[in-house]
């Protein structure tokens, strides 16, 4: 934030120095806000309110959302996508619940609240896919190929522990991972 203020100050000083009219009469200097407003002429601004044309950008990279799923013997790390459903899952964490076997290729658990699937993509589930099956409101972790299913929405992918999914059993704790 300090860098942005310094860049803003230097930009204003530069603009003030370059905008001299050659007139030797002094006039009151406009405020920094007025100067920026005059220069932007309705242009897009960055989230900090600084005009994009001034070249000041926020260099913070957003880290992907990650969750950790743990049982007594297994730890699995998942990277979530940027859907609202994935965000809805994260705000319900930490969560301790039972994981259940379903079919021959998946483990399931139930979050306390339903997830908003309004912008979620349908899943093409492979080994390591984390998904949400909306009719049953359960989160599904696949340890073998499944494919596509109506109302099965992708939440993310396992990035560590993919071969441990099948061994996941009993009580699990799901937390946000740093």
Short mmCIF file of C-alpha atoms in Angstrom, two decimals:
data_model
loop_
_atom_site.label_atom_id
_atom_site.label_comp_id
_atom_site.label_asym_id
_atom_site.label_seq_id
_atom_site.Cartn_x
_atom_site.Cartn_y
_atom_site.Cartn_z
CA UNK A 1 0.00 0.00 0.00
CA UNK A 2 2.94 2.30 0.79
CA UNK A 3 4.30 1.71 -2.75
CA UNK A 4 0.95 2.74 -4.24
CA UNK A 5 0.94 5.98 -2.23
CA UNK A 6 4.52 6.77 -3.30
CA UNK A 7 3.71 6.00 -6.95
CA UNK A 8 0.58 8.14 -6.72
CA UNK A 9 2.53 11.01 -5.17
CA UNK A 10 5.25 10.79 -7.83
CA UNK A 11 2.64 10.59 -10.60
CA UNK A 12 0.90 13.70 -9.30
CA UNK A 13 4.23 15.55 -8.99
CA UNK A 14 5.14 14.57 -12.53
CA UNK A 15 1.74 15.60 -13.88
CA UNK A 16 1.96 18.92 -12.02
CA UNK A 17 5.45 19.63 -13.36
CA UNK A 18 4.49 18.70 -16.92
CA UNK A 19 1.30 20.70 -16.98
CA UNK A 20 2.94 24.11 -16.51
CA UNK A 21 1.50 26.69 -18.89
CA UNK A 22 4.51 28.93 -18.97
CA UNK A 23 2.47 31.57 -17.15
CA UNK A 24 4.52 33.19 -14.41
CA UNK A 25 1.47 33.93 -12.30
CA UNK A 26 0.91 31.44 -9.56
CA UNK A 27 -2.47 29.95 -9.08
CA UNK A 28 -3.76 27.71 -6.32
CA UNK A 29 -2.78 24.11 -6.92
CA UNK A 30 -5.61 21.63 -7.32
CA UNK A 31 -5.92 18.84 -4.79
CA UNK A 32 -4.53 15.41 -5.58
CA UNK A 33 -8.07 14.07 -5.96
CA UNK A 34 -8.97 16.84 -8.40
CA UNK A 35 -5.77 16.20 -10.34
CA UNK A 36 -6.50 12.48 -10.61
CA UNK A 37 -10.14 13.10 -11.53
CA UNK A 38 -9.03 15.59 -14.22
CA UNK A 39 -6.58 13.05 -15.66
CA UNK A 40 -8.94 10.05 -15.67
CA UNK A 41 -11.78 11.53 -17.72
CA UNK A 42 -13.97 8.57 -16.83
CA UNK A 43 -11.26 5.95 -17.37
CA UNK A 44 -11.23 2.62 -15.56
CA UNK A 45 -9.52 2.61 -12.21
CA UNK A 46 -7.80 -0.13 -10.24
CA UNK A 47 -9.45 -1.50 -7.09
CA UNK A 48 -7.49 1.12 -5.13
CA UNK A 49 -9.09 3.91 -7.18
CA UNK A 50 -5.93 4.75 -9.12
CA UNK A 51 -6.43 5.17 -12.86
CA UNK A 52 -5.16 2.22 -14.89
CA UNK A 53 -3.27 4.48 -17.28
CA UNK A 54 -0.94 5.55 -14.45
CA UNK A 55 0.58 2.08 -14.53
CA UNK A 56 0.14 1.32 -10.85
CA UNK A 57 -1.14 -2.19 -10.40
CA UNK A 58 -1.77 -4.41 -7.43
CA UNK A 59 0.86 -7.14 -7.61
CA UNK A 60 -0.89 -9.49 -5.20
CA UNK A 61 -1.58 -12.82 -6.81
CA UNK A 62 -4.62 -14.62 -5.55
CA UNK A 63 -3.72 -17.96 -4.06
CA UNK A 64 -6.03 -20.81 -5.04
CA UNK A 65 -8.44 -22.05 -2.40
CA UNK A 66 -7.24 -25.31 -0.91
CA UNK A 67 -8.78 -27.68 1.57
CA UNK A 68 -7.34 -30.58 3.49
CA UNK A 69 -9.33 -33.74 4.18
CA UNK A 70 -7.96 -35.85 7.04
CA UNK A 71 -8.84 -39.10 8.72
CA UNK A 72 -6.73 -40.90 11.34
CA UNK A 73 -4.52 -42.42 8.63
CA UNK A 74 -5.05 -40.38 5.45
CA UNK A 75 -4.42 -36.75 4.44
CA UNK A 76 -5.65 -35.42 1.10
CA UNK A 77 -5.11 -31.93 -0.29
CA UNK A 78 -7.56 -30.46 -2.82
CA UNK A 79 -7.35 -27.30 -4.87
CA UNK A 80 -10.78 -25.77 -5.39
CA UNK A 81 -12.04 -23.96 -8.45
CA UNK A 82 -13.42 -20.43 -8.28
CA UNK A 83 -17.12 -21.38 -8.31
CA UNK A 84 -19.59 -20.11 -5.74
CA UNK A 85 -20.21 -23.73 -4.73
CA UNK A 86 -16.54 -24.15 -3.78
CA UNK A 87 -16.61 -20.85 -1.87
CA UNK A 88 -19.78 -21.98 -0.07
CA UNK A 89 -18.00 -25.15 1.03
CA UNK A 90 -15.00 -23.20 2.36
CA UNK A 91 -17.12 -20.93 4.57
CA UNK A 92 -18.56 -24.03 6.26
CA UNK A 93 -15.12 -25.20 7.36
CA UNK A 94 -13.72 -26.53 9.58
CA UNK A 95 -16.05 -29.51 9.45
CA UNK A 96 -15.84 -32.88 11.17
CA UNK A 97 -18.16 -35.49 9.70
CA UNK A 98 -18.40 -39.09 8.58
CA UNK A 99 -17.20 -40.14 5.14
CA UNK A 100 -19.24 -42.84 3.42
CA UNK A 101 -18.46 -45.31 0.66
CA UNK A 102 -20.73 -45.07 -2.33
CA UNK A 103 -20.64 -47.32 -5.37
CA UNK A 104 -17.22 -48.65 -6.37
CA UNK A 105 -15.48 -45.38 -7.08
CA UNK A 106 -16.38 -42.63 -4.63
CA UNK A 107 -16.44 -41.36 -1.07
CA UNK A 108 -19.11 -38.91 0.08
CA UNK A 109 -19.76 -36.52 2.94
CA UNK A 110 -22.46 -33.98 3.70
CA UNK A 111 -21.74 -30.30 4.39
CA UNK A 112 -24.10 -28.62 6.88
CA UNK A 113 -25.65 -26.33 4.23
CA UNK A 114 -26.41 -26.71 0.52
CA UNK A 115 -23.95 -25.19 -1.94
CA UNK A 116 -24.88 -22.55 -4.53
CA UNK A 117 -24.37 -24.17 -7.95
CA UNK A 118 -25.45 -21.14 -10.01
CA UNK A 119 -22.04 -20.73 -11.69
CA UNK A 120 -20.60 -24.22 -11.18
CA UNK A 121 -19.53 -26.34 -14.15
CA UNK A 122 -20.78 -29.88 -14.61
CA UNK A 123 -18.09 -32.37 -13.66
CA UNK A 124 -16.43 -34.93 -15.88
CA UNK A 125 -15.29 -36.95 -12.89
CA UNK A 126 -12.00 -38.78 -12.98
CA UNK A 127 -9.81 -40.12 -10.21
CA UNK A 128 -9.13 -37.15 -7.92
CA UNK A 129 -12.19 -35.07 -8.80
CA UNK A 130 -13.97 -33.33 -5.93
CA UNK A 131 -17.60 -32.67 -6.85
CA UNK A 132 -21.02 -31.79 -5.47
CA UNK A 133 -24.11 -33.84 -6.28
CA UNK A 134 -26.91 -31.32 -5.91
CA UNK A 135 -29.98 -33.62 -5.55
CA UNK A 136 -28.49 -35.24 -2.43
CA UNK A 137 -26.46 -32.18 -1.34
CA UNK A 138 -23.34 -34.29 -0.81
CA UNK A 139 -19.69 -33.72 -1.64
CA UNK A 140 -18.15 -36.56 -3.62
CA UNK A 141 -14.49 -37.51 -3.85
CA UNK A 142 -13.75 -39.90 -6.71
CA UNK A 143 -11.00 -42.53 -6.48
CA UNK A 144 -11.76 -44.00 -9.91
CA UNK A 145 -13.26 -42.85 -13.21
CA UNK A 146 -16.93 -41.86 -13.19
CA UNK A 147 -17.51 -39.56 -16.17
CA UNK A 148 -20.32 -37.09 -16.51
CA UNK A 149 -23.56 -37.02 -14.59
CA UNK A 150 -26.40 -34.57 -14.59
CA UNK A 151 -26.41 -32.38 -11.49
CA UNK A 152 -22.83 -33.38 -10.57
CA UNK A 153 -20.80 -30.17 -10.30
CA UNK A 154 -17.02 -29.87 -10.08
CA UNK A 155 -15.56 -28.22 -6.99
CA UNK A 156 -11.89 -28.98 -7.58
CA UNK A 157 -9.14 -31.57 -7.87
CA UNK A 158 -6.94 -33.54 -5.51
CA UNK A 159 -3.38 -32.25 -5.74
CA UNK A 160 -1.81 -34.46 -3.07
CA UNK A 161 -2.91 -37.86 -1.77
CA UNK A 162 -4.84 -39.01 -4.84
CA UNK A 163 -3.88 -42.65 -4.20
CA UNK A 164 -5.13 -42.38 -0.60
CA UNK A 165 -8.76 -41.52 -1.42
CA UNK A 166 -9.94 -45.13 -1.45
CA UNK A 167 -8.51 -45.68 2.06
CA UNK A 168 -10.41 -42.71 3.47
CA UNK A 169 -12.90 -43.92 6.11
CA UNK A 170 -14.65 -43.07 9.36
CA UNK A 171 -14.57 -39.60 10.80
CA UNK A 172 -12.88 -36.96 8.69
CA UNK A 173 -11.99 -33.35 9.31
CA UNK A 174 -12.06 -30.89 6.45
CA UNK A 175 -10.15 -27.65 6.94
CA UNK A 176 -8.93 -24.73 4.86
CA UNK A 177 -5.28 -25.28 3.94
CA UNK A 178 -2.72 -22.48 3.72
#
